[in-house]
Structures are given as C-alpha cells and as structure tokens.
mmCIF file of C-alpha atoms in Angstrom:
data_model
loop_
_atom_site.group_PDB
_atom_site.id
_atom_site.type_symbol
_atom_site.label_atom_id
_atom_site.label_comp_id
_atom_site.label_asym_id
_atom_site.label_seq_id
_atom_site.Cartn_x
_atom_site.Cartn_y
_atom_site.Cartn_z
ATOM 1 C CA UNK A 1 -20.713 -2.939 -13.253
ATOM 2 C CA UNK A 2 -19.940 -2.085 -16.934
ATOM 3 C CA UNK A 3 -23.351 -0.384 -18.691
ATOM 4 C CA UNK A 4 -23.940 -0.984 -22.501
ATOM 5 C CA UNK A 5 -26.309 1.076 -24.524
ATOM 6 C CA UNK A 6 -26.921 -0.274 -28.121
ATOM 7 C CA UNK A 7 -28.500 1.540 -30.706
ATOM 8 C CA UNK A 8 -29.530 0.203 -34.129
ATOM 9 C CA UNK A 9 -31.274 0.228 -37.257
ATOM 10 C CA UNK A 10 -33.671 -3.085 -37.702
ATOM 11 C CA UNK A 11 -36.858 -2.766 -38.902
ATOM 12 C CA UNK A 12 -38.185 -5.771 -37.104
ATOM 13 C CA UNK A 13 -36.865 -7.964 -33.694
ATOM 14 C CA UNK A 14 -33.955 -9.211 -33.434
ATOM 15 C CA UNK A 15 -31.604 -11.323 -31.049
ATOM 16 C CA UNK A 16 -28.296 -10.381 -30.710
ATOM 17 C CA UNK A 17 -24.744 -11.885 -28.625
ATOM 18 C CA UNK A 18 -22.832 -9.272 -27.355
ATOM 19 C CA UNK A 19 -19.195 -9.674 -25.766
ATOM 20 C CA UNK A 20 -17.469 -6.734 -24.816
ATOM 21 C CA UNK A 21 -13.766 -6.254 -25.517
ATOM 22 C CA UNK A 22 -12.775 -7.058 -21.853
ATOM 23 C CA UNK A 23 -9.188 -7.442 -21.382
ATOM 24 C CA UNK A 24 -7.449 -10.514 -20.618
ATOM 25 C CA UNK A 25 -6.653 -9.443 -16.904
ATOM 26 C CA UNK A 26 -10.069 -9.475 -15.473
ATOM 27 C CA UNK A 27 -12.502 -11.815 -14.783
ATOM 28 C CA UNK A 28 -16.192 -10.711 -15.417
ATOM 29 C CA UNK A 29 -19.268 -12.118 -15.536
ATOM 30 C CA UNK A 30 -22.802 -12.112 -17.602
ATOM 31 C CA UNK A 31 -20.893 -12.577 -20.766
ATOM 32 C CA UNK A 32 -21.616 -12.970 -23.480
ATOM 33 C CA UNK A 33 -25.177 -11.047 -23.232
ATOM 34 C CA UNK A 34 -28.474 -12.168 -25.173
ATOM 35 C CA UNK A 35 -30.300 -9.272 -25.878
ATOM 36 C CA UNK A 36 -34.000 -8.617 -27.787
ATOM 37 C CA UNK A 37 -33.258 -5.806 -29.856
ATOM 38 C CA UNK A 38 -36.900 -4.156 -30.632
ATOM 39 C CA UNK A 39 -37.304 -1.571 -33.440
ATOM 40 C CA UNK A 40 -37.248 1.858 -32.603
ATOM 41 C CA UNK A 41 -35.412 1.250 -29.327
ATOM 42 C CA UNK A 42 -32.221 1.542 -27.833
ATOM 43 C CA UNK A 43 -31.432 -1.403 -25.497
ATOM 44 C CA UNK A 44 -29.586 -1.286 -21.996
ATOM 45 C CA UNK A 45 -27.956 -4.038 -21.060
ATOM 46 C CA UNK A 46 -24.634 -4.369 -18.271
ATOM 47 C CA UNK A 47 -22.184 -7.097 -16.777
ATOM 48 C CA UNK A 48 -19.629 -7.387 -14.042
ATOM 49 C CA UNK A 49 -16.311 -6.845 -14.983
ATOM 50 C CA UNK A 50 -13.529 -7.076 -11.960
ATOM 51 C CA UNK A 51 -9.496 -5.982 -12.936
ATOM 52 C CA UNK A 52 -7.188 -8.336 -11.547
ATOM 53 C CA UNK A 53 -3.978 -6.200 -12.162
ATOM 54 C CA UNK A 54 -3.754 -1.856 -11.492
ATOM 55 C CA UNK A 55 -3.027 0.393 -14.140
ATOM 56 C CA UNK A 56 -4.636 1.358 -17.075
ATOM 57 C CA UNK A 57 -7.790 -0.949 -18.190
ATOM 58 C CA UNK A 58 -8.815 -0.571 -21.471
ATOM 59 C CA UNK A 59 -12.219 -1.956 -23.021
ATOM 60 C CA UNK A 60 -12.324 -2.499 -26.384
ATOM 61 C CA UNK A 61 -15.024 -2.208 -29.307
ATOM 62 C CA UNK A 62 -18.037 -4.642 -28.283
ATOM 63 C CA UNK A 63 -18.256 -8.156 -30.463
ATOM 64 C CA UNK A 64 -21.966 -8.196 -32.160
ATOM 65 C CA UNK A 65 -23.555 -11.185 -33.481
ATOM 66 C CA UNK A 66 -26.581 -12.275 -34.900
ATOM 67 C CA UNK A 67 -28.440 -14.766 -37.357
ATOM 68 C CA UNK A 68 -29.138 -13.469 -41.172
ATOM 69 C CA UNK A 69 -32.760 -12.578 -42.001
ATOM 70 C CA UNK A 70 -33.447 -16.325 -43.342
ATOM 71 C CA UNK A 71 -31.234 -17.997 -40.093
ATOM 72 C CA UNK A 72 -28.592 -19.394 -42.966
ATOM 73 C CA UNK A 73 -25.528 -17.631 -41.175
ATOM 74 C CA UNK A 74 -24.529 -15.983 -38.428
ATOM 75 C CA UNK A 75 -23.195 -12.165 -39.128
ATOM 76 C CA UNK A 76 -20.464 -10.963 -36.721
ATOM 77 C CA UNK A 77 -19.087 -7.005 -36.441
ATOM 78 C CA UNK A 78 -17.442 -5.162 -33.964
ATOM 79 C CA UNK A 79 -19.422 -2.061 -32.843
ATOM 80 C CA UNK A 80 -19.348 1.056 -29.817
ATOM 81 C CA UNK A 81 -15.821 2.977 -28.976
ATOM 82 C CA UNK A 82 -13.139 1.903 -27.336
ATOM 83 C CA UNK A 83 -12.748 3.074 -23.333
ATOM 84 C CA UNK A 84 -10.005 3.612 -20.468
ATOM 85 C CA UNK A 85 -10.524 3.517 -16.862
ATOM 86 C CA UNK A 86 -8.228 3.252 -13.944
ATOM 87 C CA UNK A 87 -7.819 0.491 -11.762
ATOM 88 C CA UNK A 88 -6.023 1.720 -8.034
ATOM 89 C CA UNK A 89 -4.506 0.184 -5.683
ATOM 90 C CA UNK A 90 -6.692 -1.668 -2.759
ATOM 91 C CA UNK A 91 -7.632 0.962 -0.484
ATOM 92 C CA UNK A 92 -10.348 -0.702 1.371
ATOM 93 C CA UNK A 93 -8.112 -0.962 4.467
ATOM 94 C CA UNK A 94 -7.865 2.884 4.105
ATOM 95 C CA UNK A 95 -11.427 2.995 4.232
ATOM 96 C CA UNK A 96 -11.887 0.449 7.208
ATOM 97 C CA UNK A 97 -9.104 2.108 8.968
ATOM 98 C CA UNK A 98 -11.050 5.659 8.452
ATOM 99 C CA UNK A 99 -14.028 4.111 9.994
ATOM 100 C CA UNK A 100 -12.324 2.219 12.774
ATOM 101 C CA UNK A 101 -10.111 5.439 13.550
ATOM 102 C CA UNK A 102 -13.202 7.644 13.823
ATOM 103 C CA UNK A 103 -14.842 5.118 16.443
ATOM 104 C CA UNK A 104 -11.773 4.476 18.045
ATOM 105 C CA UNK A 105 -11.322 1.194 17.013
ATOM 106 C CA UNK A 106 -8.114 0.694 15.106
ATOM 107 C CA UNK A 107 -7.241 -1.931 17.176
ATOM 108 C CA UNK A 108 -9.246 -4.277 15.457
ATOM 109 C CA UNK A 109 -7.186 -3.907 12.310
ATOM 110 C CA UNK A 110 -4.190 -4.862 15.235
ATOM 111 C CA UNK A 111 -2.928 -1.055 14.858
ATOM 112 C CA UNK A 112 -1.969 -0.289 18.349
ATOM 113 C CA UNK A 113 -1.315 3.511 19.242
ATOM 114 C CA UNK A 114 0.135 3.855 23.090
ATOM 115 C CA UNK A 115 -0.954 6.182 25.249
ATOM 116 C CA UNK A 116 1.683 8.067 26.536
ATOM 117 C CA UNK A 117 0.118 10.197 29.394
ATOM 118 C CA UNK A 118 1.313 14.398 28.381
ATOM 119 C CA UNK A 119 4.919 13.098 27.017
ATOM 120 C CA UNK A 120 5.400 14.438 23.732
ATOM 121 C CA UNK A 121 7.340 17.067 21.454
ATOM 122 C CA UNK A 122 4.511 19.366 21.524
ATOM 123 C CA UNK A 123 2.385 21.664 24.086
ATOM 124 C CA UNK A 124 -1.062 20.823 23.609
ATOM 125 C CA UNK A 125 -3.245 22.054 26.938
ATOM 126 C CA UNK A 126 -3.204 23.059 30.268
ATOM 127 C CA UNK A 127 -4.946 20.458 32.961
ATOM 128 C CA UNK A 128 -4.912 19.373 36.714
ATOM 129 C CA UNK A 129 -2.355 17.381 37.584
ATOM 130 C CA UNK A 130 -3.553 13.530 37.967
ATOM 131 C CA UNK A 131 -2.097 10.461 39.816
ATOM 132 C CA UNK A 132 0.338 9.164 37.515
ATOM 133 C CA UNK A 133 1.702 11.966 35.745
ATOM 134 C CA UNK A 134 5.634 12.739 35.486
ATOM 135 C CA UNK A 135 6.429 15.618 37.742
ATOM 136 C CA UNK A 136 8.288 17.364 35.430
ATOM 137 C CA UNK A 137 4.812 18.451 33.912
ATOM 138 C CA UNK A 138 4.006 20.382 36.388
ATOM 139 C CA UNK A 139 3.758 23.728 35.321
ATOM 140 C CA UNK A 140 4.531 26.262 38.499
ATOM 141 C CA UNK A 141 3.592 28.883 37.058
ATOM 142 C CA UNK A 142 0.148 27.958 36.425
ATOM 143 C CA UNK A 143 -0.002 26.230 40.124
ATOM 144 C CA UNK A 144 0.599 29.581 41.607
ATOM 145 C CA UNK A 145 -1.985 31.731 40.000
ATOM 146 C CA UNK A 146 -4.610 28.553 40.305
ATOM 147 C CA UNK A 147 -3.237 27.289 44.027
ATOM 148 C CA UNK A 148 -3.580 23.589 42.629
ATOM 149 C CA UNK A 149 -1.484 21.737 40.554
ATOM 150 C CA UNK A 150 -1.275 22.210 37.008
ATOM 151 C CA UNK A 151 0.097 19.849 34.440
ATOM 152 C CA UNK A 152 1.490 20.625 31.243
ATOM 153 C CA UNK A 153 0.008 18.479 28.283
ATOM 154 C CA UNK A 154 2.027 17.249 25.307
ATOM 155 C CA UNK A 155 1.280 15.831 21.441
ATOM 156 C CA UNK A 156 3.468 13.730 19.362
ATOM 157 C CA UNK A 157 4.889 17.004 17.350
ATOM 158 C CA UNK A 158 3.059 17.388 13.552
ATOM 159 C CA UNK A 159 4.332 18.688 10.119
ATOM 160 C CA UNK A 160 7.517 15.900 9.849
ATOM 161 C CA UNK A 161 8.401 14.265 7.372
ATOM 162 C CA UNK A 162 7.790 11.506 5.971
ATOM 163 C CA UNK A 163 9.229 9.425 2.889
ATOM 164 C CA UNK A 164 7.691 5.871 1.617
ATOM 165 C CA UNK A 165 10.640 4.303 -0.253
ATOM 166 C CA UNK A 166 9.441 1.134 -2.520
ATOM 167 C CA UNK A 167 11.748 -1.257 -3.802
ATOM 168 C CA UNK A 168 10.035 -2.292 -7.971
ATOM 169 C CA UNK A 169 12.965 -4.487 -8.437
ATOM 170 C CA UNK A 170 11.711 -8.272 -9.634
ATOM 171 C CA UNK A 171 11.995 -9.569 -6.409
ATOM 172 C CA UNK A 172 9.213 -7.699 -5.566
ATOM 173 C CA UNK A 173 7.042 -9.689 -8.429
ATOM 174 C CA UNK A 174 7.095 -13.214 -6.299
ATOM 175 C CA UNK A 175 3.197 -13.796 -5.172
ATOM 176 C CA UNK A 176 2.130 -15.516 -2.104
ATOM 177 C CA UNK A 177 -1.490 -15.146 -2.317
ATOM 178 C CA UNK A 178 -3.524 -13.533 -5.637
ATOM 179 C CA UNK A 179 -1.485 -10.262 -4.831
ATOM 180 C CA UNK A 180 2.131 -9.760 -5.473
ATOM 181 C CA UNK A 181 4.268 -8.315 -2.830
ATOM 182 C CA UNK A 182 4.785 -5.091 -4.974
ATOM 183 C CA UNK A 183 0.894 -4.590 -4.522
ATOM 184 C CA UNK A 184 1.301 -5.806 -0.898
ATOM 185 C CA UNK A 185 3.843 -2.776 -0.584
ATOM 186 C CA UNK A 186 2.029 -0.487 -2.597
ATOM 187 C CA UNK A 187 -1.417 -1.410 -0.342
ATOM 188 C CA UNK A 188 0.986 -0.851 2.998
ATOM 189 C CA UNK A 189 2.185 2.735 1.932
ATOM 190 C CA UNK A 190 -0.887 3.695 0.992
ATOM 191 C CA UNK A 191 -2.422 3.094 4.750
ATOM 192 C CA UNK A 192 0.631 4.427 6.311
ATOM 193 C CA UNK A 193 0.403 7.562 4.024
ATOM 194 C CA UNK A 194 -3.244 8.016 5.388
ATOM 195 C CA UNK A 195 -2.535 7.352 9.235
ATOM 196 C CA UNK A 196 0.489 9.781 8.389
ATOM 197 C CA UNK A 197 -1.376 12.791 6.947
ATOM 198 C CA UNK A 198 -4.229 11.670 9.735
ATOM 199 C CA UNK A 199 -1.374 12.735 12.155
ATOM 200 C CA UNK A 200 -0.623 16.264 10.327
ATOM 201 C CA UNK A 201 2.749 14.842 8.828
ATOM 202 C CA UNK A 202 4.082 15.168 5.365
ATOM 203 C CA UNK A 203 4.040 12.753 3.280
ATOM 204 C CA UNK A 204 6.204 12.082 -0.366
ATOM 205 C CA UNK A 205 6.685 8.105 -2.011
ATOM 206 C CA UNK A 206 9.911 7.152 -4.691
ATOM 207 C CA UNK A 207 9.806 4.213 -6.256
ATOM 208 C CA UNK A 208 13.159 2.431 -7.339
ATOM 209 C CA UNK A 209 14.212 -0.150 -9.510
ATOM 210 C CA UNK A 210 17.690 -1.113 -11.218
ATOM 211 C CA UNK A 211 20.196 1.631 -11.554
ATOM 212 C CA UNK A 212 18.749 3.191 -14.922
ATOM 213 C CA UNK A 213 14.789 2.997 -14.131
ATOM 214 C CA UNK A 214 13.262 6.272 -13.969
ATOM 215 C CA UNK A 215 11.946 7.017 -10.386
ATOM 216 C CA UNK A 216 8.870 8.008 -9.439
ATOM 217 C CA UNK A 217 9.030 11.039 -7.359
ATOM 218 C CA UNK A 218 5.658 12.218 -5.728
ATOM 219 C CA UNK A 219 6.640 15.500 -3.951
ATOM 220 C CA UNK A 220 5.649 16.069 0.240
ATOM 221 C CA UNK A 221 1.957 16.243 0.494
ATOM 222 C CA UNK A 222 -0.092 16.940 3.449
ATOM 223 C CA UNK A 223 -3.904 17.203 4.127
ATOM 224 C CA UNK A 224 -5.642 13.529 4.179
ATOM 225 C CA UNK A 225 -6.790 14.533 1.252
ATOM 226 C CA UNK A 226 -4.091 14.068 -0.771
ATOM 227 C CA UNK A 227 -3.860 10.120 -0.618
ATOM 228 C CA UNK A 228 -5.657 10.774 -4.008
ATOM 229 C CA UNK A 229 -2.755 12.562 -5.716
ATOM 230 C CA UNK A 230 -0.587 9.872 -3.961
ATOM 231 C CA UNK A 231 -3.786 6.954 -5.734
ATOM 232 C CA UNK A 232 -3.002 8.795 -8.677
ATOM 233 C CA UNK A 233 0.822 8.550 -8.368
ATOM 234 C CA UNK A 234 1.339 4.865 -7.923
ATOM 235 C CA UNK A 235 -2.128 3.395 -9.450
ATOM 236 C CA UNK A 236 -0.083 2.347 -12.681
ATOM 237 C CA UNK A 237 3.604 1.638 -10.991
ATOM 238 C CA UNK A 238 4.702 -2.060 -11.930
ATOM 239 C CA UNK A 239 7.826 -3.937 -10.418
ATOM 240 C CA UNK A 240 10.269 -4.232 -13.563
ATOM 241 C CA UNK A 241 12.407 -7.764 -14.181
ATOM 242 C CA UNK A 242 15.305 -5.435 -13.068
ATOM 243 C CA UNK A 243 16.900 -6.167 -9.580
ATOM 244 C CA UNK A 244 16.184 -3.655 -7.344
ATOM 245 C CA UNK A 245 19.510 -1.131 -6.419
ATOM 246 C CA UNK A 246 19.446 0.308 -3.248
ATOM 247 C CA UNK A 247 22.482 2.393 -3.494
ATOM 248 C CA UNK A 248 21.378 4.257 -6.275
ATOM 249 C CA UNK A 249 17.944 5.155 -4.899
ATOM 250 C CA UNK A 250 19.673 6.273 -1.556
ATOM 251 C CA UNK A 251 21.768 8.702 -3.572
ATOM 252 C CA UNK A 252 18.735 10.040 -5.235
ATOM 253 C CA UNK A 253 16.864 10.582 -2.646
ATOM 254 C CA UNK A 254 19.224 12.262 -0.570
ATOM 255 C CA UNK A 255 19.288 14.534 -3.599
ATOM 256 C CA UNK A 256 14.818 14.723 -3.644
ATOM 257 C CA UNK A 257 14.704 14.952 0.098
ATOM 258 C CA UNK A 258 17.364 17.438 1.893
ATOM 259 C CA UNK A 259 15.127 17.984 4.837
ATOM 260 C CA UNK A 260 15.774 15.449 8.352
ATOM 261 C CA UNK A 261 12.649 13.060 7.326
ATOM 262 C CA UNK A 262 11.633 9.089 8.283
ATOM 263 C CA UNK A 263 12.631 7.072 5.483
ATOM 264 C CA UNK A 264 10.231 4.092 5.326
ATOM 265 C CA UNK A 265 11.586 1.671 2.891
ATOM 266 C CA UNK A 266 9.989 -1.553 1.979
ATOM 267 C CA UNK A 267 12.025 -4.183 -0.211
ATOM 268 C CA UNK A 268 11.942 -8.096 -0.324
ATOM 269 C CA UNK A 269 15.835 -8.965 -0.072
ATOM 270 C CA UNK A 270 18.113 -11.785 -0.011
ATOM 271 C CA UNK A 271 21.379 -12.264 1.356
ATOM 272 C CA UNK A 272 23.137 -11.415 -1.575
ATOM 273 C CA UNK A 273 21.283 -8.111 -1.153
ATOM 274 C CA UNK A 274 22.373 -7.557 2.281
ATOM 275 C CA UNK A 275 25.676 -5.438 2.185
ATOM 276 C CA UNK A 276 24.449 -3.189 -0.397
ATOM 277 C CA UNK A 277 21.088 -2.673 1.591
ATOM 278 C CA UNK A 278 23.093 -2.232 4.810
ATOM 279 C CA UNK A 279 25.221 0.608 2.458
ATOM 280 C CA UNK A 280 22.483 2.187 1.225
ATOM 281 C CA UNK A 281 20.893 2.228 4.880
ATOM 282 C CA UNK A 282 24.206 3.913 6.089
ATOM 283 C CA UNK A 283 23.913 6.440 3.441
ATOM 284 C CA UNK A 284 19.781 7.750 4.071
ATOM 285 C CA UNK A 285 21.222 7.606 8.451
ATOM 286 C CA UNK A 286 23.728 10.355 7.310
ATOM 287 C CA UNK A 287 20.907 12.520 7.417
ATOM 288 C CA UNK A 288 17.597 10.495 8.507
ATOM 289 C CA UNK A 289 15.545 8.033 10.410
ATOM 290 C CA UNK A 290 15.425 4.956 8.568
ATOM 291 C CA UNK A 291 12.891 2.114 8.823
ATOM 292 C CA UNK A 292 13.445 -1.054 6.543
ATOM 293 C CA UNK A 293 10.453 -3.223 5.942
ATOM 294 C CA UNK A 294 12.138 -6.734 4.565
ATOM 295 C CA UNK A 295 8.948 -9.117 3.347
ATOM 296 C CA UNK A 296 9.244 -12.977 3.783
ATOM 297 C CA UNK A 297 7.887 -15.264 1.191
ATOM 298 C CA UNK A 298 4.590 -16.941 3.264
ATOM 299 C CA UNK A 299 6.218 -20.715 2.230
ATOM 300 C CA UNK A 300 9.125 -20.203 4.470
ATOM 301 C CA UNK A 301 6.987 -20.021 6.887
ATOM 302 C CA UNK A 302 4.756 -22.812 6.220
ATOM 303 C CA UNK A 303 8.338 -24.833 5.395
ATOM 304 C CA UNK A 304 9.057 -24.044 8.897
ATOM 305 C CA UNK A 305 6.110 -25.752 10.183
ATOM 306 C CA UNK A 306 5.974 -28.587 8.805
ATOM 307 C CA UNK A 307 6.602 -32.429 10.273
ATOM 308 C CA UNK A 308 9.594 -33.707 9.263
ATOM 309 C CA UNK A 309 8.953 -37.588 8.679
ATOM 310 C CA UNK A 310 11.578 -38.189 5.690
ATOM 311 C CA UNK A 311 15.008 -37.402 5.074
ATOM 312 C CA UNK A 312 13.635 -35.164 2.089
ATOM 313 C CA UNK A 313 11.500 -33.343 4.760
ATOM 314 C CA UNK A 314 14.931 -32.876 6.998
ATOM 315 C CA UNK A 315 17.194 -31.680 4.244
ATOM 316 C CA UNK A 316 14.365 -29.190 3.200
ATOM 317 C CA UNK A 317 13.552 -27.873 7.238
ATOM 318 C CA UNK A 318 17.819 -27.728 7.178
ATOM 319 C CA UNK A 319 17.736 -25.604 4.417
ATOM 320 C CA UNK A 320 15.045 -23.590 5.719
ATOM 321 C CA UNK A 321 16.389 -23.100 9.086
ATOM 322 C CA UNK A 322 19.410 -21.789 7.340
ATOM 323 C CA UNK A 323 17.893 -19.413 5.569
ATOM 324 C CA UNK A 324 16.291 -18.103 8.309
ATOM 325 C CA UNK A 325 19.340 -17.937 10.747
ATOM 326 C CA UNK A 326 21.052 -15.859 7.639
ATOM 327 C CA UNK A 327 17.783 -13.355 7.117
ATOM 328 C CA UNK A 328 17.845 -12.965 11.452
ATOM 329 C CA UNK A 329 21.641 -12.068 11.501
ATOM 330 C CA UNK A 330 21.087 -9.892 8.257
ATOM 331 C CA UNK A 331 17.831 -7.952 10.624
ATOM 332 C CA UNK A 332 20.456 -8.043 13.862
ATOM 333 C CA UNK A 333 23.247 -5.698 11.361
ATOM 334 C CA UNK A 334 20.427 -3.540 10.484
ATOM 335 C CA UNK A 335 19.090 -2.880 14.074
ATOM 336 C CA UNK A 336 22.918 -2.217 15.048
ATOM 337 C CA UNK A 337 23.615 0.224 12.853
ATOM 338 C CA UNK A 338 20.651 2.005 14.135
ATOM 339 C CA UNK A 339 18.011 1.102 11.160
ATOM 340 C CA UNK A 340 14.294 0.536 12.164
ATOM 341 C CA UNK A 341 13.779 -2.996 11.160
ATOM 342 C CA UNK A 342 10.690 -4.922 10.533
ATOM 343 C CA UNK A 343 10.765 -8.720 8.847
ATOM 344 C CA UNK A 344 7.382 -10.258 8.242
ATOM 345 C CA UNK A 345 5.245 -11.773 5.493
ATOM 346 C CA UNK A 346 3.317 -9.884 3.020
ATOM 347 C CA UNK A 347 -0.129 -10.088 4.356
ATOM 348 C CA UNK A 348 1.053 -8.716 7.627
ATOM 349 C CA UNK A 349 3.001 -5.982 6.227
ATOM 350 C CA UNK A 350 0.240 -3.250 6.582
ATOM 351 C CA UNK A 351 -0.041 -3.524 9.996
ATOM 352 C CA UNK A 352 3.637 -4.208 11.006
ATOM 353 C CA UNK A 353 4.148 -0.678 9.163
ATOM 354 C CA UNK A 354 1.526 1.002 10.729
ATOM 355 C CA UNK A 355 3.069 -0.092 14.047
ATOM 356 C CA UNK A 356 6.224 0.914 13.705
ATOM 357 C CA UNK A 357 5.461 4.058 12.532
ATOM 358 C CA UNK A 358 3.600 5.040 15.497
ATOM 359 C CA UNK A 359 6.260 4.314 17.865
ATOM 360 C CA UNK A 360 8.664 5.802 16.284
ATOM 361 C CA UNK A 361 6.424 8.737 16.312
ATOM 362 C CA UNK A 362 5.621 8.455 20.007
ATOM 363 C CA UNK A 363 8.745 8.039 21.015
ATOM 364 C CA UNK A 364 9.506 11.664 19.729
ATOM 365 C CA UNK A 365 12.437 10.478 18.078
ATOM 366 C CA UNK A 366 12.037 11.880 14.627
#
C-alpha cells in the first residue's frame, strides 16, 4: 500500500485525479484516484503498488488534475516529492521455512535433513546406549563409573564455512516463469544462507560476471540475523549482458576466501561453457568443497515430453535428446573430478540446494 496525503489551498470543493509517478516496472492498482478535496482539509487517500523487478524503486512527483472554476479546461501540475524504497529479493520461503523449521516441518517445503543416530564431527551429550547405535560410541569410561552403557552423542560440527558463488552473466537473464533465473538464484542463496546460519555456519556470497565486472563481495557473516546485511547486499544485484567467466571469479575468490570453505556455485551453462567451468571447478578443489548448481531452462523439459506425431516434432525431440545427453556427460565430468553436482530447473533450485547442502554437511565431509 502506497499512502498519499494532499494538502491544498481552495476556498471551496473540489474534485481532483491523482496518478502517482509509479514506475514502469510495477503493476498497481486504484489508479488514477478521484478525490473530494474539502476546504480546510488535508485529504488521505492510498493505492496498491506491487514492484515487479528488485532494486531501487523510485516514485515520482504525483500528476494533479482538475477542471477550471467555470469547467472550460482541465488544469494539470505535478505536485508532492519524489521517493525511494527498496524492493528485496523474495524471501517468503525464508519465512515459511522459519515457520516450518520451528514446528519441525521442513519437509513440506521437500527439505529433507537425515537423521544420523550420534555420528557427527562434534561431541554433543552423554546418553544410554540404545538398540541401534554404532559401538564405537560407547564411551567406557562413562560405563564404568555408571555400570551401564553409555553412548557418546555427536552434531554435524558448526562455525564452517560457507561461500554462495552466483554466476550474473546473461545467461542467467533467460525467464521460465515471471522470475528470471538470476532471481531464482538469488531466492535459492538466500534460503540456503538462512538454513546455513540456522546451523551456526558462516556464511559470505560473490557475485561474478564477465572478466572486468566488479564483484560483489559480502564478507563471512554468522548469526541468522544477518540474512539482512546479506538482503541488503544482493537486493539491487542485476545479471549484466556480459557472459559469465568462471575462471576469473575462481581466481578471485581464492584470493577473498583463503580459509578450507564449501563453495556453492550456481550458474546456468552450456556446453560451450563446460571446459572452462570444469577449470574453474579444478581451481576452487585446490583448496575447497565445491558444489555446482547448473539450472535447466523448464522448455527442455516440457520438449522432452512431448508426443512426437510429425517429422518436425522428431527432429525437435532429436535435438532435445541431444542436448540433454551433452548437459548429462558435462554433470558425469563434474561428479568425477570430485565436484558436488546438482542439474535441475529453476523452480526447483531452492530445494535441490537446500538438499545438498545438508548432506554434505551430514556427511561430515567439509
């Protein structure tokens, strides 16, 4: 909701148009208003006004209008102050995962964490051994003093590191739905970031485009607090026309990041892409874990699926099957070289993330 408060002058009633300086990239409703302006008043009026792209949204000086005293012409001014707000990045799944995770219910966003019975990195607690448990976590000494057996219990180990790498190249600018898959990325981070801190880890985010882009560098933070310096970090990234290079990034980031961290890096590549990637991949395993989110376009998928009745439809599903054979040898070099992969569309990139991140952080591999 947008709130205007209009002050004037007349002596006597009049009716008034109003349209707000709403930018081109949002739809809004209630607009133009029709107000009775009384004398001696100041009139409240408001509309809905919903930003279709992130950044900065600016709202400019209100268009007035209203009939002359005799009704022979209309008279038109522009009137108020020109304003800035901020549109972020969707963090509604942040807030449904927050809810869910306090209930215990993550699963219905499909986030699955497995229970690993008292394996981890870390010594959490002291309990009685149960049917089930490994018997190297029995803890003798404990047994003797207690004359039962005593189990040692184990967390996934806190305060690593983790970096969310996002590719801003124009690849990243193709749209399957109303969001591109740079927002799709930006959306995933943003949960993962959350679950991350949730967990006690560190979290820091680069963005990288062509070779001389500026990155954006938003140092380790930790504390689930701090998705809002991370909100206020990436609210007003765009993806640039640029395409995207990997090795470049790697090499600065090595630089940013000295410490052993998980590298989480999202992109949307082709196989042109693929040996640089796989180089750049090579270069962040030197010294880290490194997971590689690769988003599908959605109409590959769909292409995939559908009858093939014409020899149109058969040279397009040939095509398509070829592409996809390409991307699945392209994933198979990745997971050989010992790279985390993940290939999926971008509406189920969240969750894939999410995923993967907690097994790689159950497995104590980190």
């Amino acid at each position: 909701p947008v709130k205007l408060q209009i002050r004037h002058h007349f002596t006597h009633a009049t009716q008034v148009r109003v349209f707000d300086g709403v930018p081109t990239s949002s739809d809004y409703q209630h607009l133009p208003l029709t107000l009775e302006l009384k004398p001696n008043q100041t009139s409240k009026s408001e509309y809905s006004l919903r930003p279709l792209e992130r950044g900065s949204l600016l709202i400019n000086k209100s268009h007035i209008e209203f009939s002359s005293p005799l009704g022979l012409w209309n008279i038109r001014y522009w009137a108020g102050t020109t304003s800035e707000s901020r549109v972020y990045p969707d963090f509604v799944a942040i807030a449904n995962y927050a809810i869910l995770a306090t209930e215990n219910h993550t699963s219905q966003m499909g986030i699955r964490k497995k229970q690993r019975r008292g394996e981890g990195m870390e010594f959490h607690q002291l309990r009685e051994f149960r049917q089930g448990d490994n018997l190297r976590q029995l803890d003798w000494k404990a047994t003797s003093r207690r004359q039962k057996l005593i189990a040692r219990d184990y967390q996934d180990e806190r305060d690593q590191q983790i970096v969310l790498m996002v590719d801003s190249g124009r690849r990243m600018r193709a749209k399957d739905d109303e969001l591109s898959h740079f927002d799709h990325a930006l959306n995933a981070m943003l949960l993962v970031s959350y679950i991350a801190l949730r967990q006690g880890d560190n979290v820091s985010l680069m963005s990288f485009g062509n070779e001389g882009s500026k990155h954006r560098w938003i140092p380790p933070q930790k504390g689930t607090e701090r998705v809002k310096v991370l909100l206020n970090g990436i609210y007003d990234l765009q993806a640039s026309q640029s395409t995207a290079d990997y090795i470049t990034a790697a090499e600065k980031l090595s630089v940013l990041q000295p410490k052993r961290s998980l590298i989480i890096l999202v992109t949307n590549s082709r196989d042109e892409d693929n040996s640089e990637l796989l180089l750049a991949a090579k270069l962040l395993k030197k010294r880290h874990l490194v997971m590689i989110a690769n988003i599908r376009e959605q109409v590959l998928d769909d292409l995939n699926e559908l009858p093939v009745s014409t020899f149109d439809d058969a040279l397009n599903y040939a095509g398509v099957r070829r592409f996809l054979h390409e991307r699945s040898e392209s994933h198979k070099k990745l997971t050989v070289a010992g790279v985390y992969a993940v290939d999926c569309t971008a509406n189920q990139l969240a969750v894939r993330v999410a995923n993967a991140y907690l097994e790689i952080k159950s497995a104590g591999v980190l």
